[in-house]
Short mmCIF file of C-alpha atoms in Angstrom, two decimals:
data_model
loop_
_atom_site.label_atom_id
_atom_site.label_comp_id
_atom_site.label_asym_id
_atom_site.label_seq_id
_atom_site.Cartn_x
_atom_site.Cartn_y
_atom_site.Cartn_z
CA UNK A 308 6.15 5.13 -2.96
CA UNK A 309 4.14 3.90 0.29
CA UNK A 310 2.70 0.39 -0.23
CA UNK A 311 0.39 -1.85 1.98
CA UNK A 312 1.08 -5.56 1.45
CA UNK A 313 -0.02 -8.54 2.56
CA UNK A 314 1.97 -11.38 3.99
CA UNK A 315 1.35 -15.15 4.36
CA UNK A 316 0.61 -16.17 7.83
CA UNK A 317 3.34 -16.27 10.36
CA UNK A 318 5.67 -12.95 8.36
CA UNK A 319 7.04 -10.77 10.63
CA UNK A 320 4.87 -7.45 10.90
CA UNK A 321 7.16 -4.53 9.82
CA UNK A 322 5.64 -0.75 10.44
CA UNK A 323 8.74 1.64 10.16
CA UNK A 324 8.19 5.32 10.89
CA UNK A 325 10.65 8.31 10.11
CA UNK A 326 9.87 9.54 13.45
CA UNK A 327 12.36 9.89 16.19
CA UNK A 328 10.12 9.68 18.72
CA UNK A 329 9.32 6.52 20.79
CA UNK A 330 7.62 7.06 23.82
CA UNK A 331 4.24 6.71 23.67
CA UNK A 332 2.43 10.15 23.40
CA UNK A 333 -1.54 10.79 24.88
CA UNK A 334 -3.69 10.50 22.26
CA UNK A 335 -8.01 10.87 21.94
CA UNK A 336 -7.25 7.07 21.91
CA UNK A 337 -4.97 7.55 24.69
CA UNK A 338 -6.46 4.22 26.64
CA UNK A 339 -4.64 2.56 23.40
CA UNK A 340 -4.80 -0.71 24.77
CA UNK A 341 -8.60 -0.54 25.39
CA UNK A 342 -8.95 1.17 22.24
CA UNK A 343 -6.68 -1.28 20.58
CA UNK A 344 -8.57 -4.15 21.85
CA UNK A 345 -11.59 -3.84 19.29
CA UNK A 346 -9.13 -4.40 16.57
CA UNK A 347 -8.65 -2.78 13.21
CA UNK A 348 -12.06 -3.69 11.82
CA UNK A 349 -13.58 -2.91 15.31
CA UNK A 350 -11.94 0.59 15.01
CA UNK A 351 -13.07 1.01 11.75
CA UNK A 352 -16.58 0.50 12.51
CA UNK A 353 -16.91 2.14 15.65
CA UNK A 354 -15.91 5.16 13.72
CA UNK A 355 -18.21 4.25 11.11
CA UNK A 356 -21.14 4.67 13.29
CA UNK A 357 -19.42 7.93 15.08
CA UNK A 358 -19.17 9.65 11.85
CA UNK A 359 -22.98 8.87 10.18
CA UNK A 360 -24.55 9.67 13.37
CA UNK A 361 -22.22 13.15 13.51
CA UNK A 362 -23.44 13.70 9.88
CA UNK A 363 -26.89 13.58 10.72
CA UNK A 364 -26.81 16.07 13.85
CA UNK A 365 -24.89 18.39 11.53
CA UNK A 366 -27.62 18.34 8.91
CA UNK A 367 -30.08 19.43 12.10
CA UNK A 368 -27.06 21.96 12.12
CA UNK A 369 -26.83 23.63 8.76
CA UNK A 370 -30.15 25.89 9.17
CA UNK A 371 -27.96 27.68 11.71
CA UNK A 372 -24.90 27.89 10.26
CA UNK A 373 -24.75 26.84 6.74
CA UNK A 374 -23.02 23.81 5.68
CA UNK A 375 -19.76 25.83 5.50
CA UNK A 376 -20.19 27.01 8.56
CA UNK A 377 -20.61 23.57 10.16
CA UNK A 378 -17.49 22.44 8.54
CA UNK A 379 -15.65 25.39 9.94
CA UNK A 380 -16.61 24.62 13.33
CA UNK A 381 -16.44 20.80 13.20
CA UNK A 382 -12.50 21.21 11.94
CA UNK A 383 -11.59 24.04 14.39
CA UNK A 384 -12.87 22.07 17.26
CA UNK A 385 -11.72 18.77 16.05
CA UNK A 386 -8.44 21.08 15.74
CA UNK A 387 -8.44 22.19 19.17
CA UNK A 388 -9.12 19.02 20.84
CA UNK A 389 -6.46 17.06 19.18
CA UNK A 390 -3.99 19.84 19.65
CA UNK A 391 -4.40 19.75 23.25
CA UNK A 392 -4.72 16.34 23.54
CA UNK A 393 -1.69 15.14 21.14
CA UNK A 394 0.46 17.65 22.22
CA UNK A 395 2.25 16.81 18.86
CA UNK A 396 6.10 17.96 18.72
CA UNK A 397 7.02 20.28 15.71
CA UNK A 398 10.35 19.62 15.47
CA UNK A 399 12.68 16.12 14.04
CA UNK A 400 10.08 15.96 10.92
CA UNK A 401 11.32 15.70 7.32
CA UNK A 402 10.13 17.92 4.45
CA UNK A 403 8.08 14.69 3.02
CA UNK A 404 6.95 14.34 6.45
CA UNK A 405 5.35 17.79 6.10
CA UNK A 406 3.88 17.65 2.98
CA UNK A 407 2.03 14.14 3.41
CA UNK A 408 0.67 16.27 6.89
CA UNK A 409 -0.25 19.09 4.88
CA UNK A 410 -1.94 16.72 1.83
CA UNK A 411 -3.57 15.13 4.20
CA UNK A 412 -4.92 18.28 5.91
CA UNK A 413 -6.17 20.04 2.36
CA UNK A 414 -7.68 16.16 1.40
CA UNK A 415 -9.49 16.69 4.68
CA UNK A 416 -11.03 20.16 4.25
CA UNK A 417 -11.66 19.05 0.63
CA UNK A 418 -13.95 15.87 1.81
CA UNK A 419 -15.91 17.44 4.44
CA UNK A 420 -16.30 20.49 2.33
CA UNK A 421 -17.43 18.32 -0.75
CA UNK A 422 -19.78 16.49 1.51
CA UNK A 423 -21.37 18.65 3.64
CA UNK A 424 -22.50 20.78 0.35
CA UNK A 425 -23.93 17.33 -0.69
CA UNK A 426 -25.99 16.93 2.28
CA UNK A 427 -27.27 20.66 1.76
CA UNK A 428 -29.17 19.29 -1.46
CA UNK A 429 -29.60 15.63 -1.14
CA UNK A 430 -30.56 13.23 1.67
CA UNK A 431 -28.24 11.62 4.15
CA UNK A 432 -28.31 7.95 3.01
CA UNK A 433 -28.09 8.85 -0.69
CA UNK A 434 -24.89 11.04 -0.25
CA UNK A 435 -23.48 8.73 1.91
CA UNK A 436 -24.05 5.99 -1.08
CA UNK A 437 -22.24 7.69 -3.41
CA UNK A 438 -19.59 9.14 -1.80
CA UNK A 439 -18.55 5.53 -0.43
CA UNK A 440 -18.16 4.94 -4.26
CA UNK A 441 -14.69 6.29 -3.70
CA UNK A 442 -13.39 4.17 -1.58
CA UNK A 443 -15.25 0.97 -3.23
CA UNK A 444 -13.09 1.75 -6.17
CA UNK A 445 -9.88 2.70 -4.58
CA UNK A 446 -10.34 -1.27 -3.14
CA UNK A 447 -10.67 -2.77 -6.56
CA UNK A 448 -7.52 -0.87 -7.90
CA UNK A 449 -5.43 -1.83 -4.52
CA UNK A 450 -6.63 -5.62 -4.38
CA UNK A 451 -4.12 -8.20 -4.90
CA UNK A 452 -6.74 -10.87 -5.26
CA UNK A 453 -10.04 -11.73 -7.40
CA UNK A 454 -11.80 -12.53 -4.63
CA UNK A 455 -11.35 -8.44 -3.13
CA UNK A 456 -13.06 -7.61 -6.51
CA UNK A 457 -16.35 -10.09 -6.06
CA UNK A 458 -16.97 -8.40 -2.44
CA UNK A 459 -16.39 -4.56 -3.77
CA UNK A 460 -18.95 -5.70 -6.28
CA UNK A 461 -20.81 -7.07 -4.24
CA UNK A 462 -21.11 -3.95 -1.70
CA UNK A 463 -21.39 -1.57 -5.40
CA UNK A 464 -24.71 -3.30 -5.91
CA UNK A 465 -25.73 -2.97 -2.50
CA UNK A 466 -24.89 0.52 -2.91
CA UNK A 467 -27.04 1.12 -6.13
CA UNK A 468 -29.77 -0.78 -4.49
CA UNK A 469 -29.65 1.53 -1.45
CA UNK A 470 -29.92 4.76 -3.78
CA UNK A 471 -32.90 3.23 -5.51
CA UNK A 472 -31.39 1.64 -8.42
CA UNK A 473 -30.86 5.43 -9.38
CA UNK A 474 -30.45 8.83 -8.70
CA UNK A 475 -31.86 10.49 -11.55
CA UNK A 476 -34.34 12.45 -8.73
CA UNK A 477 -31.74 13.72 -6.86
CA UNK A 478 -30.09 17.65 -7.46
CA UNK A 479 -27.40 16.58 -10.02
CA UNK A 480 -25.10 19.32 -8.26
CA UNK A 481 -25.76 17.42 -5.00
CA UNK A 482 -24.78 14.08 -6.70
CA UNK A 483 -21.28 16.01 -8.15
CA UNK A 484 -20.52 17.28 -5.01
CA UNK A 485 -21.27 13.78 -3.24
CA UNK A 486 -19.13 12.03 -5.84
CA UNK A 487 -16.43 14.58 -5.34
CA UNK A 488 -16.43 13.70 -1.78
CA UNK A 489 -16.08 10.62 -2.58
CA UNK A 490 -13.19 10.66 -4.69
CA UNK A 491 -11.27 12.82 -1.58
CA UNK A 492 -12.10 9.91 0.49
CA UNK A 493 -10.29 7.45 -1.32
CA UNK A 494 -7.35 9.88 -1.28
CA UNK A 495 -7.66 10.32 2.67
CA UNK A 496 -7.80 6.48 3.19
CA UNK A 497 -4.20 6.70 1.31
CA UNK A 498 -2.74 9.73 2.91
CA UNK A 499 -4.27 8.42 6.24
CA UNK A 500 -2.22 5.45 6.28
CA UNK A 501 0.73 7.09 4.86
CA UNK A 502 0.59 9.89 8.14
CA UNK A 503 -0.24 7.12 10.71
CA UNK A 504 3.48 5.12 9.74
CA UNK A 505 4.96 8.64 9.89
CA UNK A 506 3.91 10.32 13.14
CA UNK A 507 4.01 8.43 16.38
CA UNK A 508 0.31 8.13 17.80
CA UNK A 509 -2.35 10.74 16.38
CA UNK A 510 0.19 13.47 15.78
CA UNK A 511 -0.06 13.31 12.58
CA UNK A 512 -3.61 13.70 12.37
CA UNK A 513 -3.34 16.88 14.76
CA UNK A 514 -0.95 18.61 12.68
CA UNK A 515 -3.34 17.86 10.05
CA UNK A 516 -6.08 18.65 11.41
CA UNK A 517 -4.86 22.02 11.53
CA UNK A 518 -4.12 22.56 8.40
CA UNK A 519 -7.51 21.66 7.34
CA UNK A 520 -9.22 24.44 9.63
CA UNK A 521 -6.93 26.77 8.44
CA UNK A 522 -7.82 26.52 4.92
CA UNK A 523 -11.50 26.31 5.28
CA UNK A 524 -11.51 29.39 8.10
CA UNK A 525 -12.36 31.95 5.00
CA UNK A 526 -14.79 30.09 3.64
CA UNK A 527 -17.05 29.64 6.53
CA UNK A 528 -16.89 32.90 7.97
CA UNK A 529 -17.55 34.09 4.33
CA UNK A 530 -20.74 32.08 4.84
CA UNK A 531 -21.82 32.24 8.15
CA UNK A 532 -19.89 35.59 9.93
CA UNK A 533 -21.24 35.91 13.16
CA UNK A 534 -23.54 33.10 13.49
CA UNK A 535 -20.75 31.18 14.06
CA UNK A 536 -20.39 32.66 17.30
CA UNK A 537 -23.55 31.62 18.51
CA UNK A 538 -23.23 29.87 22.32
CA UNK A 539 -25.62 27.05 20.85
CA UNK A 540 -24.15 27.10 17.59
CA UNK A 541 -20.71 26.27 19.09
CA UNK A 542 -21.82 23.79 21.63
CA UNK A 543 -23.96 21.57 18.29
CA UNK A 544 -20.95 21.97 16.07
CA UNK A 545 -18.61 20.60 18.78
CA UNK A 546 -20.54 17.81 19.20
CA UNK A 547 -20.33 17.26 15.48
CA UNK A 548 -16.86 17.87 15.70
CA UNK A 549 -16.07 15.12 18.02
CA UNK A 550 -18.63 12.80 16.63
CA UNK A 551 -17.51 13.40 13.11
CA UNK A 552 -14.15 14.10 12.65
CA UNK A 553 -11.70 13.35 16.42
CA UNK A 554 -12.99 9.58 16.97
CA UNK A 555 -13.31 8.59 13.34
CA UNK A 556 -10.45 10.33 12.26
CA UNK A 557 -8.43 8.60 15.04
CA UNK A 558 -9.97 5.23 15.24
CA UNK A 559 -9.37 4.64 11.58
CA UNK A 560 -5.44 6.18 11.30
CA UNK A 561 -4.86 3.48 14.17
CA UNK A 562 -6.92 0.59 11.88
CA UNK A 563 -5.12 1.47 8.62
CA UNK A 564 -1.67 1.08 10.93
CA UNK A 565 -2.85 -3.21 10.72
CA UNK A 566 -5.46 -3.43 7.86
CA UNK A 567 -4.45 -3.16 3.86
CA UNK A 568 -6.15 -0.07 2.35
CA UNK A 569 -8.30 -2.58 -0.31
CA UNK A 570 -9.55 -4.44 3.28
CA UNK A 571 -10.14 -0.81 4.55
CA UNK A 572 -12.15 0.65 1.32
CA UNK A 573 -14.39 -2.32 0.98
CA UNK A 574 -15.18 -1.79 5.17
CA UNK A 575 -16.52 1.45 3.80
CA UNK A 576 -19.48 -0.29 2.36
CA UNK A 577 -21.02 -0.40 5.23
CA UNK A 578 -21.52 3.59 5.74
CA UNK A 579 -24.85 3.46 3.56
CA UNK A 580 -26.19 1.22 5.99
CA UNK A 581 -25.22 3.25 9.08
CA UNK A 582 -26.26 6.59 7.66
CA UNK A 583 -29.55 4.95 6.86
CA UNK A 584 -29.97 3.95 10.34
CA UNK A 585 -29.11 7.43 11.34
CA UNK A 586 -31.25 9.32 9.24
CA UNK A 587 -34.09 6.93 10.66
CA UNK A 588 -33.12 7.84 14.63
CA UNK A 589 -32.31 11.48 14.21
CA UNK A 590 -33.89 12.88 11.26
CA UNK A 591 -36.92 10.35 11.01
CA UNK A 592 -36.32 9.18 7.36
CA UNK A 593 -37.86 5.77 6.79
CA UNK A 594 -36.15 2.63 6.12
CA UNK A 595 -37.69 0.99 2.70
CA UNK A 596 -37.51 -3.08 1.60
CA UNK A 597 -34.99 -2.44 -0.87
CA UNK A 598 -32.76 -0.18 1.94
CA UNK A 599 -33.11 -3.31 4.08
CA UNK A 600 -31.77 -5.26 1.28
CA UNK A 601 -28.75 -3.19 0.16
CA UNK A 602 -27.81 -2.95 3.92
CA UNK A 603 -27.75 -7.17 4.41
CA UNK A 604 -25.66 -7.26 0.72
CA UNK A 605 -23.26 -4.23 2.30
CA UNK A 606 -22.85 -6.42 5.07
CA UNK A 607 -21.79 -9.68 3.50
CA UNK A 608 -19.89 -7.99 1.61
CA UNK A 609 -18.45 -6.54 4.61
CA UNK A 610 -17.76 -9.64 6.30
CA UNK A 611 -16.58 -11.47 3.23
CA UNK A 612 -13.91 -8.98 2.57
CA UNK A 613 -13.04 -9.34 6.40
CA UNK A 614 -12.89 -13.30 6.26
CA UNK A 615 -10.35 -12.73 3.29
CA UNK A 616 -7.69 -10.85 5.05
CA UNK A 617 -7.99 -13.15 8.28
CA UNK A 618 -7.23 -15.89 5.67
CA UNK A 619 -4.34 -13.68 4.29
CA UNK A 620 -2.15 -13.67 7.56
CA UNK A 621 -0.92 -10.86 9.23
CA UNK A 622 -0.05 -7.53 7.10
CA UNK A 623 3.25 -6.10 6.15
CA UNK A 624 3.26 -1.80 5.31
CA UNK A 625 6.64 -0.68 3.48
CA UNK A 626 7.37 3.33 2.72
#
């Protein structure tokens, strides 16, 4: 069984992979070294803000296409690009090399499926807060220390503040969905880190990618048909696609390569906040006091959780 551990300052970094392969291979973060240079929790939230602000075009979306039909396009684009980009090589993979690609792939189509029906019946910011309750918990069950637990409960009531105190207003089958999303996420962040220390690169995440179009092909064209073919259609739903899934998606498989998944999860937090500044900028949906508030108790929770792992040393990641 994978496991991300931490080790006291001055450990040797050890991140074996079961690949063959060596040489470094292009990648959408292809630059590595620039890309690299923010850092894990710089690549983390740089795709943090890619993602929210690719969730709220798509929502502009959806009247076009459905919210299936956005997902459909977002993955087959995001598939496309990271194909030809990546380049990745189909042979010298195990079996379990396979099936964490092809978990991760169906735990992809799952979350954006989950969510994007979410956003279809609730707002932005709300869906956003409870989906992130996936990973918030995922971070509590993975910490090795008390102190992890104070800041994920610290973000979880910056969460709840965010959705009101509540969400008794909100379509109940909107909430499920958003809570289902949330519970894939928490499963990506693991198969995530468990395809980045098997495939050199963003391979990985290609192959996966595919897989994840290719199961939710039927379901958007069962939605949408022809509108999917749309000139405009295409050209908004790329831009979701790269927004959404190819720099997030990438940014974050090369962060959970350095950063424990508990450190990762409670990073997370901060989505609510972004989404919320989002929905403000693109879909003009007002910031209230107690928004303001959650978003400064996200982000202390944020930065405590980050202060914590700088005091942990550098990180060790076994398979």
């Amino acid at each position: 069984m994978d496991e991300i551990r931490a080790e006291p300052p001055g450990s040797p970094v050890s991140i074996p992979s079961t690949s063959s392969t060596t040489a470094p291979v292009a990648t959408p973060a292809a630059v590595p070294r620039r890309v690299g240079s923010l850092g894990p929790v710089g690549l983390v939230l740089a795709g943090g803000v890619s993602v929210q602000f690719g969730g709220a075009l798509a929502v502009t979306l959806m009247p076009r296409a459905g919210s299936l039909g956005v997902v459909t396009l977002r993955l087959l684009v995001a598939a496309v690009v990271l194909l030809v980009v990546c380049r990745p090589s189909l042979r010298g993979h195990s079996r379990a090399d396979w099936g964490t690609v092809v978990a991760f792939g169906v735990t992809m189509a799952a979350m954006n499926g989950l969510f994007y029906q979410s956003l279809a019946r609730i707002p932005l910011g709300p869906a956003v807060t409870l989906e992130v309750l996936g990973p918030l918990a995922l971070s509590v069950l993975t910490s090795r220390r008390a102190l992890n637990a104070v800041w994920a409960g610290l973000a979880l009531a910056g969460v709840f503040l965010l959705g009101g105190g509540g969400f008794s207003s909100l379509d109940p089958i909107g909430v499920a969905f958003a809570l289902g999303a949330g519970a894939m996420w928490a499963t990506y962040i693991i198969f995530s880190a468990r395809t980045g220390r098997r495939f050199p690169q963003a391979d990985g995440l290609a192959l996966a990618m595919v897989v994840a179009a290719v199961v939710f092909l039927p379901l958007g064209i069962a939605e949408s048909g022809t509108k999917l073919l749309n000139p405009t259609t295409i050209a908004l739903g790329s831009a979701v696609a790269v927004l959404s899934s190819v720099l997030p998606y990438t940014l974050e498989l090369l962060a959970l390569r350095r950063l424990p998944a508990s450190t990762f999860a409670i990073l997370m937090s901060l989505e609510p906040a972004v989404a919320a500044t989002a929905g403000f900028l693109i879909l003009h949906q007002a910031l209230s006091v107690a928004e303001a508030m959650a978003i400064a108790l996200v982000i202390a929770a944020s930065m405590g959780a980050v202060r914590t792992q700088v005091g942990r040393g550098k990180v060790r990641v076994e398979a």
